[in-house]
Amino acid sequence: LVEEPRKYVNPIEEAFKDVRLGTSWGDIPFVRYQKLGTVVDINFWGVKNWKQENYQYVWSVSDEPVATVDNKGRVTALNPGVIELSLGLKNKTTGNQLNVQTVEIVIPQNYEDKILLGTSKTNTFDKLTLRLKERIDLNFYGVKNWKKEDYEYRWVSSEPSVVWVDKLGRLVPVNPGKADIFLVLVEKKTGYARYVAPVTVTVPEK
């Protein structure tokens, strides 16, 4: 038998077929920040022909000392850190488990002590327009007594199908739309996350 060539599946495109978690259909990022001590209501979006009586679901978090979630999706931020919020969603009729995209929640030690993104210390910003063939390298500014070996960090796009960001902070626009670019910055010694103000990137049609 001759094996047929496998069709390439773009993992980013596949992720957007999953059920997404967020506060509204317009707020379903892969990573979100939450202030210490606050409660945020999270819901799920993307289930076709939704009827509550047809499904059973269970919320969970990866680290309960950092944050808890109740059976209605209310997330309470208890301590600084980074957690993963998950939802087990099952169709009662078919028994099928739906794919739900997990969300990483970053709870900084001090939300007001902002670390800013930009291209230099004198050019930081919270909004950016980037055309399809443009590229830009972001960096972060405002960490006191910075030593690279003291931190773990990685770049994340809330909508990778709109703007892709690599591990060095280079932005690559992919499709028209909007995306928030986050930097997850964690102190290795304490495990505490630091608040980095995200940049909202708009990619126009032309």
Coordinates of N, CA and C in Angstrom, one line a residue:
L1 N 0.8 -1.2 0.0 CA 0.0 0.0 0.0 C 0.9 1.2 0.0
V2 N 0.4 2.2 -0.8 CA 1.2 3.5 -0.8 C 0.4 4.5 0.1
E3 N 1.2 5.0 1.1 CA 0.6 5.9 2.0 C 0.4 7.2 1.4
E4 N -0.8 7.8 1.5 CA -1.1 9.1 1.0 C -0.4 10.2 1.8
P5 N 0.0 11.2 1.1 CA 0.7 12.3 1.8 C -0.2 12.9 2.8
R6 N 0.3 13.2 4.0 CA -0.5 13.8 5.0 C -0.7 15.3 4.7
K7 N -1.9 15.7 5.0 CA -2.2 17.2 4.8 C -1.7 18.0 5.9
Y8 N -1.0 19.1 5.6 CA -0.4 20.0 6.6 C -1.6 20.7 7.3
V9 N -1.5 20.7 8.6 CA -2.5 21.4 9.4 C -1.8 22.5 10.2
N10 N -2.2 23.7 10.0 CA -1.6 24.8 10.7 C -2.1 24.8 12.1
P11 N -1.2 24.7 13.1 CA -1.7 24.6 14.5 C -2.4 25.9 15.0
I12 N -2.0 27.0 14.4 CA -2.7 28.3 14.8 C -4.1 28.3 14.3
E13 N -4.3 27.9 13.0 CA -5.7 27.8 12.5 C -6.5 26.8 13.3
E14 N -5.9 25.7 13.7 CA -6.7 24.7 14.4 C -7.1 25.2 15.8
A15 N -6.2 26.0 16.4 CA -6.5 26.6 17.7 C -7.8 27.4 17.7
F16 N -8.0 28.1 16.5 CA -9.1 29.0 16.5 C -10.4 28.3 16.1
K17 N -10.4 27.0 16.0 CA -11.6 26.2 15.8 C -12.1 25.7 17.2
D18 N -11.2 25.9 18.2 CA -11.6 25.4 19.6 C -12.5 26.4 20.2
V19 N -13.2 26.0 21.3 CA -14.0 26.9 22.1 C -13.0 27.8 22.9
R20 N -13.3 29.0 23.0 CA -12.4 30.0 23.6 C -12.9 30.6 24.9
L21 N -12.1 30.9 25.8 CA -12.4 31.4 27.1 C -12.2 32.9 27.2
G22 N -13.1 33.7 27.8 CA -12.9 35.1 28.0 C -14.1 35.8 28.6
T23 N -14.1 37.1 28.7 CA -15.2 37.8 29.3 C -16.3 38.2 28.3
S24 N -15.9 38.1 27.0 CA -16.9 38.4 26.0 C -16.3 37.9 24.7
W25 N -17.1 37.8 23.6 CA -16.6 37.4 22.3 C -15.5 38.2 21.8
G26 N -15.5 39.5 22.2 CA -14.4 40.4 21.8 C -13.2 40.4 22.7
D27 N -13.2 39.6 23.8 CA -12.1 39.5 24.8 C -11.8 38.0 25.1
I28 N -11.2 37.4 24.1 CA -10.9 35.9 24.3 C -9.4 35.7 24.0
P29 N -8.5 36.4 24.8 CA -7.0 36.2 24.5 C -6.5 34.9 25.0
F30 N -5.3 34.5 24.6 CA -4.6 33.3 25.1 C -4.0 33.6 26.4
V31 N -3.6 34.9 26.7 CA -3.0 35.3 27.9 C -3.8 36.5 28.4
R32 N -4.0 36.6 29.7 CA -4.7 37.8 30.3 C -4.0 38.1 31.6
Y33 N -4.0 39.4 32.0 CA -3.6 39.9 33.3 C -4.8 40.1 34.2
Q34 N -4.6 39.9 35.5 CA -5.6 40.1 36.5 C -5.0 40.7 37.7
K35 N -5.6 41.7 38.3 CA -5.1 42.4 39.5 C -5.2 41.4 40.7
L36 N -4.3 41.5 41.6 CA -4.3 40.7 42.8 C -5.5 41.1 43.6
G37 N -6.3 40.1 44.1 CA -7.4 40.4 44.9 C -8.7 40.7 44.2
T38 N -8.7 40.6 42.9 CA -9.9 40.9 42.1 C -10.6 39.6 41.7
V39 N -11.9 39.7 41.3 CA -12.6 38.6 40.8 C -13.1 38.9 39.4
V40 N -12.8 38.0 38.4 CA -13.2 38.2 37.0 C -14.1 37.0 36.6
D41 N -15.2 37.4 35.9 CA -16.1 36.4 35.4 C -15.7 35.9 34.0
I42 N -15.4 34.7 33.9 CA -15.0 34.1 32.6 C -16.1 33.2 32.0
N43 N -16.3 33.3 30.7 CA -17.3 32.5 30.1 C -16.6 31.8 28.9
F44 N -17.4 30.9 28.2 CA -16.8 30.2 27.0 C -17.6 30.6 25.8
W45 N -16.9 30.6 24.6 CA -17.5 31.1 23.4 C -17.1 30.2 22.2
G46 N -18.1 30.0 21.4 CA -17.8 29.2 20.2 C -18.5 27.9 20.1
V47 N -19.4 27.6 21.0 CA -20.2 26.3 20.9 C -21.4 26.5 20.0
K48 N -21.5 25.8 19.0 CA -22.6 26.0 18.0 C -23.9 25.4 18.6
N49 N -25.0 26.1 18.3 CA -26.3 25.6 18.8 C -26.3 25.3 20.3
W50 N -25.8 26.2 21.0 CA -25.6 26.0 22.5 C -27.0 25.9 23.2
K51 N -27.1 24.9 24.0 CA -28.2 24.7 24.9 C -27.6 24.2 26.2
Q52 N -27.8 24.9 27.3 CA -27.1 24.6 28.6 C -27.4 23.2 29.0
E53 N -28.7 22.8 28.9 CA -29.0 21.4 29.4 C -28.4 20.3 28.6
N54 N -27.7 20.6 27.5 CA -27.1 19.5 26.7 C -25.6 19.3 27.1
Y55 N -25.1 20.1 28.0 CA -23.7 20.0 28.3 C -23.4 20.0 29.8
Q56 N -22.3 19.3 30.1 CA -21.8 19.4 31.5 C -20.4 20.0 31.4
Y57 N -20.0 20.8 32.4 CA -18.7 21.4 32.3 C -18.1 21.6 33.7
V58 N -16.8 21.6 33.7 CA -16.1 21.7 35.0 C -14.9 22.7 34.8
W59 N -14.8 23.7 35.6 CA -13.7 24.7 35.6 C -12.6 24.2 36.5
S60 N -11.3 24.5 36.1 CA -10.2 24.2 37.0 C -9.1 25.2 36.7
V61 N -8.2 25.3 37.7 CA -7.0 26.1 37.6 C -5.8 25.3 37.9
S62 N -4.6 25.6 37.4 CA -3.5 24.8 37.6 C -2.8 24.9 39.0
D63 N -3.1 26.1 39.7 CA -2.4 26.3 40.9 C -3.3 27.1 41.9
E64 N -4.1 26.4 42.7 CA -5.1 27.0 43.5 C -4.6 28.0 44.6
P65 N -3.3 27.9 45.1 CA -2.8 28.9 46.0 C -2.7 30.3 45.3
V66 N -2.6 30.3 44.0 CA -2.4 31.5 43.2 C -3.8 32.1 42.8
A67 N -4.7 31.2 42.4 CA -6.0 31.7 42.0 C -7.0 30.5 42.1
T68 N -8.3 30.8 42.3 CA -9.3 29.8 42.4 C -10.4 30.1 41.3
V69 N -11.2 29.1 41.0 CA -12.3 29.4 40.0 C -13.5 28.6 40.6
D70 N -14.7 29.2 40.6 CA -15.9 28.4 41.0 C -16.6 27.8 39.9
N71 N -17.7 27.2 40.1 CA -18.4 26.4 39.1 C -19.1 27.3 38.1
K72 N -19.0 28.6 38.2 CA -19.6 29.5 37.3 C -18.5 30.3 36.5
G73 N -17.3 29.9 36.7 CA -16.2 30.6 36.0 C -15.7 31.9 36.6
R74 N -16.0 32.1 37.8 CA -15.4 33.3 38.5 C -14.0 33.0 39.0
V75 N -13.1 33.8 38.5 CA -11.7 33.6 38.9 C -11.3 34.6 39.9
T76 N -10.8 34.2 41.1 CA -10.3 35.0 42.1 C -8.8 35.0 42.2
A77 N -8.1 36.1 42.1 CA -6.7 36.2 42.1 C -6.2 36.4 43.6
L78 N -5.6 35.3 44.1 CA -5.2 35.3 45.5 C -3.8 35.7 45.8
N79 N -2.8 35.3 44.9 CA -1.4 35.5 45.1 C -0.7 35.8 43.8
P80 N 0.4 36.5 43.8 CA 1.1 36.7 42.5 C 1.6 35.4 41.9
G81 N 1.5 35.3 40.6 CA 2.0 34.1 40.0 C 1.3 33.9 38.6
V82 N 1.5 32.8 38.0 CA 0.9 32.5 36.6 C 0.2 31.2 36.7
I83 N -1.1 31.2 36.3 CA -1.9 29.9 36.3 C -2.5 29.7 34.9
E84 N -2.9 28.5 34.8 CA -3.6 28.1 33.5 C -5.1 27.8 33.9
L85 N -6.0 28.4 33.2 CA -7.4 28.2 33.4 C -7.9 27.3 32.4
S86 N -8.6 26.2 32.8 CA -9.1 25.2 31.9 C -10.6 24.9 32.1
L87 N -11.2 24.4 31.0 CA -12.6 24.1 31.1 C -12.8 22.7 30.5
G88 N -13.4 21.8 31.2 CA -13.8 20.5 30.7 C -15.2 20.6 30.2
L89 N -15.5 20.4 29.0 CA -16.8 20.6 28.4 C -17.2 19.4 27.6
K90 N -18.4 18.8 28.0 CA -18.8 17.5 27.5 C -20.2 17.6 27.0
N91 N -20.5 17.1 25.8 CA -21.8 17.0 25.3 C -22.5 15.7 25.9
K92 N -23.6 15.9 26.7 CA -24.2 14.8 27.4 C -24.8 13.8 26.4
T93 N -25.3 14.3 25.2 CA -26.0 13.4 24.3 C -25.0 12.5 23.6
T94 N -23.9 13.0 23.1 CA -23.0 12.3 22.3 C -21.8 11.7 23.1
G95 N -21.6 12.3 24.3 CA -20.5 11.9 25.1 C -19.2 12.5 24.7
N96 N -19.2 13.3 23.7 CA -18.0 13.9 23.1 C -17.4 15.0 24.0
Q97 N -16.1 15.1 24.2 CA -15.5 16.1 24.9 C -15.1 17.2 23.9
L98 N -15.5 18.5 24.1 CA -15.1 19.6 23.2 C -13.7 20.1 23.5
N99 N -13.0 20.5 22.5 CA -11.7 21.1 22.6 C -11.9 22.6 23.1
V100 N -11.3 22.9 24.3 CA -11.4 24.2 24.8 C -10.0 24.8 25.0
Q101 N -9.7 25.9 24.4 CA -8.4 26.5 24.4 C -8.2 27.1 25.8
T102 N -7.1 26.6 26.5 CA -6.8 27.1 27.8 C -6.4 28.5 27.8
V103 N -6.5 29.2 28.9 CA -6.0 30.6 29.0 C -5.0 30.7 30.2
E104 N -4.0 31.4 29.9 CA -3.0 31.6 31.0 C -3.3 33.0 31.6
I105 N -3.4 33.0 33.0 CA -3.7 34.2 33.7 C -2.5 34.6 34.5
V106 N -2.0 35.8 34.3 CA -0.8 36.4 34.9 C -1.3 37.3 36.0
I107 N -0.9 37.0 37.3 CA -1.3 37.9 38.4 C 0.0 38.5 39.0
P108 N 0.2 39.8 38.6 CA 1.5 40.4 39.0 C 1.5 40.8 40.5
Q109 N 2.7 40.9 41.1 CA 2.8 41.3 42.5 C 2.3 42.8 42.7
N110 N 2.7 43.6 41.7 CA 2.3 45.1 41.8 C 1.8 45.5 40.4
Y111 N 0.5 45.5 40.2 CA -0.1 45.8 38.9 C 0.2 47.2 38.5
E112 N 0.4 48.1 39.4 CA 0.6 49.6 39.1 C 2.0 49.9 38.6
D113 N 3.0 49.0 39.0 CA 4.4 49.2 38.7 C 4.6 48.8 37.2
K114 N 4.2 49.6 36.3 CA 4.2 49.1 34.9 C 5.6 49.0 34.3
I115 N 5.7 48.0 33.5 CA 6.9 47.8 32.6 C 6.3 48.0 31.2
L116 N 6.9 48.9 30.5 CA 6.4 49.3 29.2 C 7.1 48.6 28.0
L117 N 6.3 48.5 26.9 CA 6.9 47.9 25.7 C 7.1 49.0 24.7
G118 N 8.1 48.9 23.9 CA 8.4 49.9 22.8 C 9.7 49.5 22.1
T119 N 10.2 50.5 21.4 CA 11.4 50.2 20.6 C 12.7 50.8 21.2
S120 N 12.5 51.7 22.2 CA 13.6 52.3 23.0 C 13.0 52.9 24.3
K121 N 13.8 53.3 25.2 CA 13.4 53.9 26.4 C 12.6 55.2 26.2
T122 N 12.8 55.9 25.1 CA 12.1 57.1 24.8 C 11.0 56.9 23.9
N123 N 10.8 55.7 23.5 CA 9.7 55.4 22.5 C 8.9 54.1 22.9
T124 N 8.1 54.3 24.0 CA 7.3 53.2 24.5 C 5.8 53.6 24.1
F125 N 5.0 52.6 24.0 CA 3.6 52.9 23.5 C 2.7 51.8 23.9
D126 N 1.3 52.1 23.9 CA 0.4 51.0 24.2 C -0.5 50.7 22.9
K127 N -0.3 51.5 21.8 CA -1.0 51.2 20.6 C 0.0 51.3 19.4
L128 N -0.3 50.5 18.4 CA 0.6 50.5 17.3 C -0.2 50.0 16.0
T129 N 0.1 50.7 14.9 CA -0.5 50.3 13.6 C 0.6 49.7 12.8
L130 N 0.4 48.5 12.3 CA 1.5 47.8 11.6 C 0.9 47.2 10.3
R131 N 1.4 47.6 9.2 CA 0.9 47.1 7.9 C 1.5 45.7 7.6
L132 N 0.8 45.0 6.6 CA 1.1 43.6 6.4 C 2.5 43.3 6.1
K133 N 3.3 44.1 5.4 CA 4.7 43.8 5.1 C 5.7 44.4 6.0
E134 N 5.2 45.1 7.0 CA 6.1 45.7 8.0 C 6.5 44.8 9.1
R135 N 7.6 45.1 9.7 CA 8.2 44.3 10.8 C 8.6 45.3 11.9
I136 N 8.5 44.9 13.2 CA 9.0 45.8 14.2 C 9.5 44.9 15.4
D137 N 10.6 45.3 16.0 CA 11.2 44.6 17.2 C 10.8 45.3 18.4
L138 N 10.1 44.6 19.3 CA 9.7 45.2 20.6 C 10.7 44.8 21.7
N139 N 10.8 45.7 22.7 CA 11.6 45.4 23.9 C 10.8 45.9 25.1
F140 N 11.3 45.6 26.3 CA 10.6 46.1 27.5 C 11.5 46.9 28.3
Y141 N 10.9 47.9 29.0 CA 11.6 49.0 29.7 C 10.9 49.3 31.1
G142 N 11.7 49.4 32.1 CA 11.2 49.8 33.4 C 11.5 48.8 34.5
V143 N 12.3 47.8 34.2 CA 12.6 46.8 35.2 C 13.8 47.3 36.0
K144 N 13.7 47.6 37.3 CA 14.8 48.1 38.1 C 15.8 47.0 38.4
N145 N 17.1 47.4 38.4 CA 18.2 46.5 38.7 C 18.1 45.2 37.8
W146 N 17.8 45.4 36.5 CA 17.6 44.3 35.6 C 18.9 43.4 35.5
K147 N 18.7 42.1 35.6 CA 19.7 41.1 35.3 C 19.0 40.0 34.6
K148 N 19.4 39.7 33.4 CA 18.7 38.7 32.6 C 18.5 37.4 33.3
E149 N 19.6 37.0 34.0 CA 19.6 35.7 34.6 C 18.5 35.6 35.8
D150 N 18.0 36.7 36.2 CA 17.0 36.7 37.3 C 15.6 36.5 36.8
Y151 N 15.3 36.5 35.5 CA 14.0 36.4 35.0 C 13.8 35.4 33.9
E152 N 12.6 34.9 33.9 CA 12.1 34.1 32.7 C 11.1 35.0 32.0
Y153 N 11.1 34.9 30.7 CA 10.1 35.7 29.9 C 9.9 35.2 28.6
R154 N 8.7 35.4 28.1 CA 8.3 35.0 26.7 C 7.2 35.9 26.2
W155 N 7.2 36.1 24.9 CA 6.3 36.9 24.2 C 5.1 36.1 23.8
V156 N 3.9 36.7 23.8 CA 2.6 36.1 23.4 C 1.8 37.0 22.7
S157 N 1.1 36.6 21.6 CA 0.1 37.3 20.9 C -1.3 36.8 21.3
S158 N -2.2 37.7 21.6 CA -3.6 37.3 21.9 C -4.3 36.7 20.7
E159 N -3.9 37.1 19.5 CA -4.4 36.6 18.2 C -3.3 36.3 17.2
P160 N -2.7 35.1 17.3 CA -1.5 34.8 16.5 C -1.9 34.8 15.0
S161 N -3.2 34.6 14.7 CA -3.6 34.6 13.2 C -3.6 36.0 12.7
V162 N -3.5 37.0 13.6 CA -3.5 38.4 13.1 C -2.0 39.0 13.2
V163 N -1.4 38.8 14.4 CA 0.0 39.3 14.5 C 0.8 38.1 15.2
W164 N 1.8 37.7 14.6 CA 2.7 36.7 15.2 C 3.9 37.4 15.9
V165 N 4.3 36.9 17.1 CA 5.5 37.4 17.7 C 6.4 36.3 18.0
D166 N 7.7 36.5 17.7 CA 8.7 35.4 18.0 C 9.3 35.6 19.4
K167 N 10.2 34.7 19.7 CA 10.7 34.7 21.1 C 11.6 35.9 21.4
L168 N 12.0 36.6 20.4 CA 12.8 37.8 20.6 C 12.0 39.1 20.6
G169 N 10.7 39.0 20.4 CA 9.8 40.2 20.4 C 9.6 40.8 19.0
R170 N 10.0 40.1 17.9 CA 9.7 40.7 16.6 C 8.3 40.4 16.2
L171 N 7.6 41.4 15.7 CA 6.2 41.3 15.4 C 6.0 41.1 13.9
V172 N 5.2 40.2 13.5 CA 5.0 39.9 12.1 C 3.5 39.9 11.8
P173 N 2.9 40.9 11.1 CA 1.5 40.9 10.8 C 1.2 39.8 9.8
V174 N 0.0 39.1 10.1 CA -0.3 38.0 9.2 C -1.6 38.3 8.5
N175 N -2.6 38.9 9.2 CA -3.9 39.2 8.6 C -4.4 40.5 9.2
P176 N -5.3 41.2 8.4 CA -6.0 42.4 9.0 C -6.7 42.1 10.3
G177 N -6.7 43.0 11.2 CA -7.4 42.8 12.5 C -6.7 43.4 13.7
K178 N -6.9 43.0 14.9 CA -6.3 43.5 16.1 C -5.8 42.4 17.0
A179 N -4.7 42.7 17.6 CA -4.1 41.7 18.6 C -3.4 42.4 19.7
D180 N -3.4 41.9 20.9 CA -2.7 42.4 22.0 C -1.4 41.6 22.1
I181 N -0.3 42.3 22.3 CA 1.0 41.6 22.4 C 1.4 41.7 23.9
F182 N 1.6 40.6 24.5 CA 2.0 40.5 25.9 C 3.4 40.0 26.1
L183 N 4.0 40.5 27.2 CA 5.3 39.8 27.7 C 5.0 39.3 29.0
V184 N 5.2 38.0 29.2 CA 5.0 37.3 30.5 C 6.4 37.3 31.1
L185 N 6.6 38.0 32.2 CA 7.9 38.2 32.9 C 7.8 37.8 34.3
V186 N 8.6 36.7 34.6 CA 8.5 36.1 35.9 C 9.8 36.1 36.6
E187 N 9.9 36.5 37.9 CA 11.1 36.4 38.7 C 11.4 34.9 39.0
K188 N 12.6 34.5 38.6 CA 12.9 33.1 38.9 C 12.9 32.7 40.4
K189 N 13.5 33.7 41.2 CA 13.7 33.4 42.6 C 12.3 33.3 43.4
T190 N 11.4 34.2 43.1 CA 10.1 34.2 43.8 C 9.0 33.5 43.1
G191 N 9.1 33.4 41.8 CA 8.0 32.9 41.0 C 6.9 34.0 40.7
Y192 N 7.2 35.2 41.2 CA 6.2 36.3 41.0 C 6.2 36.8 39.5
A193 N 5.1 37.1 39.0 CA 5.0 37.7 37.7 C 5.1 39.3 37.9
R194 N 5.6 39.9 36.8 CA 5.6 41.4 36.8 C 4.6 41.9 35.8
Y195 N 4.0 43.0 36.1 CA 3.0 43.5 35.1 C 3.7 44.3 34.0
V196 N 3.5 43.8 32.8 CA 4.0 44.4 31.6 C 2.8 44.9 30.8
A197 N 2.6 46.2 30.6 CA 1.5 46.8 29.9 C 1.5 46.3 28.4
P198 N 0.4 45.7 28.0 CA 0.4 45.1 26.6 C 0.3 46.2 25.6
V199 N 0.7 45.9 24.3 CA 0.5 46.8 23.2 C -0.6 46.2 22.3
T200 N -1.5 47.1 21.9 CA -2.6 46.7 21.0 C -2.1 47.0 19.6
V201 N -2.0 46.0 18.8 CA -1.5 46.2 17.4 C -2.7 46.1 16.4
T202 N -2.9 47.1 15.6 CA -3.9 47.1 14.5 C -3.2 46.9 13.2
V203 N -3.7 45.9 12.4 CA -3.2 45.6 11.1 C -4.4 46.0 10.1
P204 N -4.2 47.1 9.4 CA -5.3 47.6 8.5 C -5.4 46.7 7.3
E205 N -6.5 46.8 6.6 CA -6.8 46.1 5.4 C -5.7 46.3 4.3
K206 N -5.4 47.6 4.1 CA -4.4 48.0 3.1 C -3.4 49.0 3.7

